[in-house]
Coordinates of C-alpha atoms in Angstrom, one line a residue:
M141 CA 5.7 41.0 -18.3
S142 CA 6.6 37.3 -17.8
E143 CA 10.1 37.9 -19.3
Q144 CA 11.2 40.1 -16.4
F145 CA 10.5 37.3 -14.0
T146 CA 13.3 35.2 -15.5
I147 CA 16.1 37.7 -14.7
S148 CA 17.7 36.4 -11.5
G149 CA 17.7 39.0 -8.7
H150 CA 15.8 41.6 -10.8
T151 CA 12.2 40.8 -10.1
P152 CA 10.2 44.1 -9.8
A153 CA 9.3 45.3 -6.3
T154 CA 5.6 45.3 -7.3
T155 CA 5.6 41.6 -8.1
S156 CA 2.3 40.1 -6.8
A157 CA 2.3 37.1 -4.6
K158 CA 0.5 35.1 -7.4
D159 CA 3.2 36.1 -9.9
W160 CA 5.9 34.9 -7.6
V161 CA 4.6 31.4 -8.2
K162 CA 5.8 31.7 -11.9
V163 CA 9.2 32.8 -10.7
L164 CA 9.6 30.0 -8.2
A165 CA 8.5 27.2 -10.5
K166 CA 12.1 26.8 -11.9
Y167 CA 13.3 25.7 -8.4
R168 CA 10.8 22.9 -7.9
E169 CA 12.6 19.9 -9.3
P170 CA 14.4 17.8 -6.7
D171 CA 17.7 16.2 -7.5
A172 CA 17.7 12.5 -6.5
M173 CA 21.4 12.4 -5.7
R174 CA 21.2 15.6 -3.6
S175 CA 18.1 14.3 -1.7
S176 CA 19.9 11.0 -1.0
F177 CA 22.9 12.9 0.2
E178 CA 20.8 15.1 2.5
L179 CA 19.2 12.0 3.9
A180 CA 22.5 10.2 4.5
V181 CA 24.1 13.2 6.3
T182 CA 21.1 13.5 8.6
L183 CA 20.2 9.8 9.3
G184 CA 23.8 8.7 9.6
P185 CA 24.7 11.1 12.4
F186 CA 21.3 10.4 14.0
V187 CA 22.0 6.7 14.2
A188 CA 25.7 7.2 15.2
L189 CA 24.7 9.6 18.1
W190 CA 22.0 7.1 19.3
A191 CA 24.7 4.4 19.4
A192 CA 27.2 6.6 21.1
A193 CA 24.6 7.7 23.7
W194 CA 23.8 4.0 24.4
W195 CA 27.5 3.2 24.8
A196 CA 28.0 6.2 27.0
M197 CA 25.5 4.8 29.6
G198 CA 28.3 2.6 30.8
V199 CA 30.5 5.7 31.3
S200 CA 28.3 8.5 32.4
Y201 CA 24.6 9.2 32.4
W202 CA 25.4 12.9 31.9
L203 CA 27.4 12.1 28.8
T204 CA 24.5 10.1 27.5
L205 CA 22.1 12.9 28.2
A206 CA 24.4 15.4 26.4
L207 CA 24.6 13.2 23.3
S208 CA 20.9 12.8 23.2
C209 CA 20.4 16.5 23.4
V210 CA 22.7 17.0 20.4
N211 CA 20.9 14.3 18.6
A212 CA 17.6 16.3 18.9
A213 CA 18.9 18.6 16.2
F214 CA 19.3 15.7 13.7
L215 CA 15.8 14.4 14.7
L216 CA 14.4 17.8 13.8
R217 CA 16.2 17.7 10.5
L218 CA 14.7 14.2 9.8
F219 CA 11.3 15.8 10.4
I220 CA 12.0 18.4 7.8
I221 CA 12.9 15.6 5.3
Q222 CA 9.7 13.8 6.2
H223 CA 7.9 17.2 5.7
D224 CA 9.4 17.4 2.2
C225 CA 8.3 13.9 1.4
G226 CA 4.8 15.0 2.3
H227 CA 4.9 17.8 -0.2
G228 CA 6.3 15.5 -2.9
S229 CA 9.4 17.7 -3.0
F230 CA 12.1 15.3 -1.8
Y231 CA 12.0 12.7 -4.6
N232 CA 10.0 12.8 -7.9
N233 CA 8.9 9.2 -7.2
R234 CA 5.9 9.7 -5.0
T235 CA 5.8 6.1 -3.8
L236 CA 9.4 6.3 -2.6
S237 CA 8.7 9.7 -0.9
D238 CA 5.7 8.3 0.9
W239 CA 7.3 5.2 2.2
L240 CA 10.4 7.2 3.3
G241 CA 8.0 9.6 5.1
R242 CA 6.3 6.7 6.8
I243 CA 9.5 5.3 8.1
L244 CA 10.8 8.6 9.3
G245 CA 7.4 9.2 10.9
V246 CA 8.2 6.4 13.3
L247 CA 11.3 8.2 14.4
T248 CA 9.5 11.6 14.7
L249 CA 6.4 10.0 16.4
T250 CA 4.3 11.5 13.6
P251 CA 1.8 9.3 11.6
Y252 CA 2.9 10.3 8.1
D253 CA -0.4 10.0 6.2
V254 CA -2.3 11.8 9.0
W255 CA 0.2 14.6 9.2
R256 CA 0.4 15.0 5.4
R257 CA -3.3 15.5 5.2
T258 CA -3.5 18.0 8.1
H259 CA -0.5 19.9 6.8
S260 CA -2.0 20.1 3.4
I261 CA -5.1 21.7 5.1
H262 CA -2.7 24.1 6.8
H263 CA -1.2 25.2 3.5
S264 CA -4.6 25.6 1.8
T265 CA -6.3 27.5 4.6
H266 CA -3.6 29.4 6.5
G267 CA -4.6 33.0 7.2
N268 CA -8.3 32.3 6.6
L269 CA -10.3 33.4 9.6
E270 CA -13.2 31.2 8.6
R271 CA -11.2 28.0 8.3
R272 CA -9.1 27.8 11.4
G273 CA -8.8 24.7 13.5
I274 CA -6.5 22.1 11.7
G275 CA -2.8 22.3 11.5
D276 CA -2.4 25.8 13.0
V277 CA -1.9 27.5 16.4
H278 CA -5.3 28.5 17.6
T279 CA -5.6 32.3 17.2
M280 CA -8.6 34.4 18.1
T281 CA -9.5 37.9 16.9
V282 CA -9.8 40.7 19.5
A283 CA -13.5 40.9 18.9
E284 CA -13.9 37.1 19.5
Y285 CA -11.9 37.2 22.6
K286 CA -13.8 40.1 24.1
A287 CA -17.1 38.3 23.5
L288 CA -15.9 35.3 25.6
S289 CA -17.0 34.5 29.1
G290 CA -14.5 35.0 31.9
W291 CA -13.7 31.3 32.0
S292 CA -13.2 31.0 28.3
K293 CA -10.9 34.0 28.3
L294 CA -8.8 32.3 31.0
M295 CA -8.7 29.0 29.0
Y296 CA -7.5 30.9 25.9
R297 CA -4.8 32.8 28.0
V298 CA -3.6 29.5 29.5
Y299 CA -3.4 27.9 26.0
R300 CA -1.4 30.8 24.6
H301 CA 1.0 31.0 27.6
P302 CA 4.6 30.2 26.6
I303 CA 4.8 27.5 29.3
I304 CA 1.9 25.7 27.7
L305 CA 2.8 26.4 24.0
F306 CA 6.5 25.7 24.3
G307 CA 6.9 23.8 27.5
L308 CA 4.1 21.2 27.9
G309 CA 2.6 21.5 24.4
P310 CA 5.3 19.9 22.3
G311 CA 5.4 16.8 24.5
Y312 CA 1.6 16.5 24.5
L313 CA 1.5 17.0 20.7
F314 CA 4.1 14.4 19.8
L315 CA 3.7 11.9 22.6
L316 CA -0.1 11.9 23.0
Q317 CA -2.0 13.8 20.4
N318 CA -0.3 12.2 17.4
R319 CA -1.4 8.8 18.6
I320 CA -4.9 9.3 17.1
P321 CA -5.9 11.0 13.8
L322 CA -7.6 14.1 15.3
G323 CA -9.6 15.9 12.7
L324 CA -9.7 12.8 10.5
M325 CA -11.4 10.3 12.9
S326 CA -13.9 9.0 10.4
S327 CA -11.3 7.7 7.9
V328 CA -10.0 4.1 8.1
R329 CA -6.9 5.2 6.1
Y330 CA -5.8 7.7 8.7
W331 CA -6.6 5.3 11.6
A332 CA -4.4 2.8 9.8
S333 CA -1.6 5.4 9.5
A334 CA -1.8 6.3 13.2
M335 CA -2.1 2.7 14.5
G336 CA 0.6 1.4 12.2
T337 CA 3.0 4.2 13.4
N338 CA 2.0 3.5 17.0
A339 CA 2.7 -0.2 16.6
A340 CA 6.2 0.5 15.2
I341 CA 7.0 3.0 18.0
L342 CA 5.8 0.5 20.6
T343 CA 8.0 -2.2 19.1
G344 CA 11.0 0.0 19.2
L345 CA 10.3 1.0 22.8
L346 CA 10.0 -2.7 23.8
I347 CA 13.3 -3.5 22.1
M348 CA 15.0 -0.7 24.1
L349 CA 13.4 -1.9 27.3
Y350 CA 14.5 -5.5 26.7
F351 CA 18.1 -4.8 25.9
G352 CA 18.7 -1.7 28.0
G353 CA 15.9 -1.3 30.6
L354 CA 14.3 2.1 31.2
M355 CA 17.5 4.2 31.0
P356 CA 17.7 4.3 27.1
I357 CA 14.1 5.5 27.1
L358 CA 14.6 8.1 29.9
L359 CA 18.1 9.4 28.8
I360 CA 18.0 9.1 25.0
F361 CA 14.6 8.6 23.5
L362 CA 12.6 11.1 25.6
P363 CA 15.2 14.0 25.8
S364 CA 15.9 14.0 22.1
T365 CA 12.2 13.7 21.2
L366 CA 11.1 16.5 23.5
L367 CA 13.9 18.9 22.5
A368 CA 13.3 18.3 18.8
A369 CA 9.5 18.7 19.4
T370 CA 10.0 22.0 21.3
A371 CA 12.3 23.4 18.6
G372 CA 9.8 22.3 15.9
V373 CA 6.9 23.9 17.6
W374 CA 8.8 27.2 18.2
L375 CA 9.8 27.3 14.5
F376 CA 6.2 26.7 13.4
Y377 CA 5.0 29.4 15.8
V378 CA 7.4 32.2 14.8
Q379 CA 6.9 31.4 11.1
H380 CA 3.3 32.5 11.3
Q381 CA 2.7 34.3 14.6
F382 CA 4.3 37.7 14.2
E383 CA 3.0 41.2 14.4
T384 CA 2.5 41.9 10.7
T385 CA 1.3 38.5 9.7
S386 CA -1.9 38.2 7.6
W387 CA -5.5 37.0 8.5
D388 CA -8.6 37.7 6.4
G389 CA -12.2 36.6 6.2
D390 CA -13.3 34.2 3.4
E391 CA -14.2 37.0 0.9
E392 CA -10.9 38.9 1.2
W393 CA -8.6 35.9 1.7
Q394 CA -6.3 34.9 -1.2
L395 CA -4.1 31.8 -1.0
H396 CA -0.9 33.3 -2.4
D397 CA -1.2 36.6 -0.5
A398 CA -1.7 34.7 2.7
A399 CA 1.4 32.5 1.9
L400 CA 3.7 35.5 1.2
H401 CA 2.4 38.0 3.8
G402 CA 1.4 35.5 6.5
S403 CA 4.8 33.6 6.7
S404 CA 8.1 34.9 8.0
Y405 CA 11.7 34.7 6.8
Y406 CA 13.4 33.5 10.0
V407 CA 17.0 34.4 9.6
L408 CA 19.2 31.9 11.5
P409 CA 22.9 31.3 11.8
K410 CA 24.2 28.9 9.1
V411 CA 24.5 25.9 11.5
L412 CA 21.0 26.4 12.8
Q413 CA 19.7 27.0 9.3
W414 CA 21.2 23.7 8.1
L415 CA 19.9 21.7 11.1
S416 CA 16.4 23.2 10.6
G417 CA 16.4 22.3 6.9
N418 CA 16.1 25.9 5.8
I419 CA 12.5 25.9 7.0
G420 CA 13.0 29.4 8.3
I421 CA 12.7 30.6 4.6
H422 CA 9.0 29.9 5.2
H423 CA 7.4 32.6 3.0
V424 CA 9.0 31.0 0.0
H425 CA 8.0 27.5 1.2
H426 CA 4.4 28.5 1.5
L427 CA 4.4 30.2 -1.9
Y428 CA 5.7 27.1 -3.6
S429 CA 5.8 24.1 -1.3
R430 CA 7.2 21.8 -4.0
I431 CA 10.6 23.4 -3.7
P432 CA 13.0 21.0 -2.0
F433 CA 14.3 22.4 1.3
Y434 CA 17.9 22.4 0.1
R435 CA 17.0 24.7 -2.8
L436 CA 15.3 27.4 -0.7
P437 CA 18.5 29.3 -0.1
E438 CA 18.9 29.6 -3.8
V439 CA 15.6 31.5 -4.0
V440 CA 16.5 34.2 -1.5
R441 CA 20.0 34.5 -2.9
D442 CA 18.6 35.0 -6.4
H443 CA 15.7 37.4 -5.5
A444 CA 16.5 40.3 -3.2
N445 CA 12.8 41.2 -2.8
L446 CA 12.1 37.9 -1.1
A447 CA 15.3 38.0 0.9
D448 CA 14.0 41.3 2.5
H449 CA 10.4 40.2 3.0
N450 CA 9.2 39.6 6.6
R451 CA 12.7 39.1 7.9
M452 CA 13.0 38.2 11.5
T453 CA 16.1 37.6 13.6
I454 CA 16.3 35.3 16.6
R455 CA 16.3 38.3 19.0
E456 CA 13.3 39.8 17.3
S457 CA 11.4 36.5 17.3
F458 CA 11.3 36.3 21.1
A459 CA 8.8 39.2 21.2
N460 CA 6.3 37.1 19.2
A461 CA 5.7 34.9 22.3
R462 CA 3.6 37.8 23.8
L463 CA 1.4 38.2 20.8
H464 CA -2.0 36.5 21.0
L465 CA -4.9 38.3 19.3
W466 CA -5.5 39.4 15.8
D467 CA -6.9 42.9 15.5
E468 CA -8.9 43.2 12.2
G469 CA -8.9 47.0 12.4
S470 CA -5.1 47.6 12.6
R471 CA -4.3 44.3 10.9
R472 CA -1.8 43.4 13.6
L473 CA -1.2 40.6 16.0
L474 CA -1.5 42.1 19.5
S475 CA -0.7 41.2 23.1
F476 CA -3.5 40.9 25.6
R477 CA -2.4 44.2 27.1
D478 CA -2.4 46.1 23.8
A479 CA -5.9 44.5 23.0
R480 CA -7.3 45.9 26.3
S481 CA -6.4 49.4 25.2
L482 CA -8.5 49.2 22.0

């Protein structure tokens, strides 16, 4: 049985989620030169665009704003590199990965050690109805929602509204919530991570204020941060919140099944796929998080079964913004309107 897994592109249609782990193991090793190249072609343009935007303040504030919006894409890609550092998939040297992640965490406003822990919880509990609450988008079942009071129903509907999730939510998450280690408040280590990151961010803001006044913060720092945060939250949302995703109770839940069936393959144009660090190939990432982001396209190129699994285009993804409740009977994520008809 194991031999058939080694034939590129010919994995059987009935391959189980757990067996896919054996297939994907051969893609796990990062290449130090390739990783360094990916860092250079992301950090280099990010710094150059920051410098160009600062220079452009003497020419046109609109040009500055335009450059900062473009730079949001490179900030998002830096977050993906930080993400891979957290999974130990960017460099084999864990110390190097962790310190790179901590430095990038200052740019992405994300305390690295706090995020690494909460993201690890997300990977180990995603799709488990009994272990919701850390590192995920809060999702209720139809039965849970119907049992709520009128006020609690309103609060949940407000939380799930696109204006909150994708408008106000990203700014709140990265500018405010990330400033303290929510969910890990009792640990000195995670407080040190949050406060150390905060101190570095504050130092950077004070330097900007001293040399350029408020305008670099208002025209470069905030727009690029908020746009990158919004794109990141949207990507995270559509990679798990789709109609045929997977949620189970403790007894039925299985890690690898949840990874494969509860994560989408978000098919993006090549430019957007590059800028988002291939994170749209999310079902493969959840099945084997140690695969470097730049090797994920190899997997779907080599294995047609995975390339066809949970595929979602940009146009199709917009419909997911109206899905809010998990129906355990039909095993579908439903809209509030569809849930009322049950």
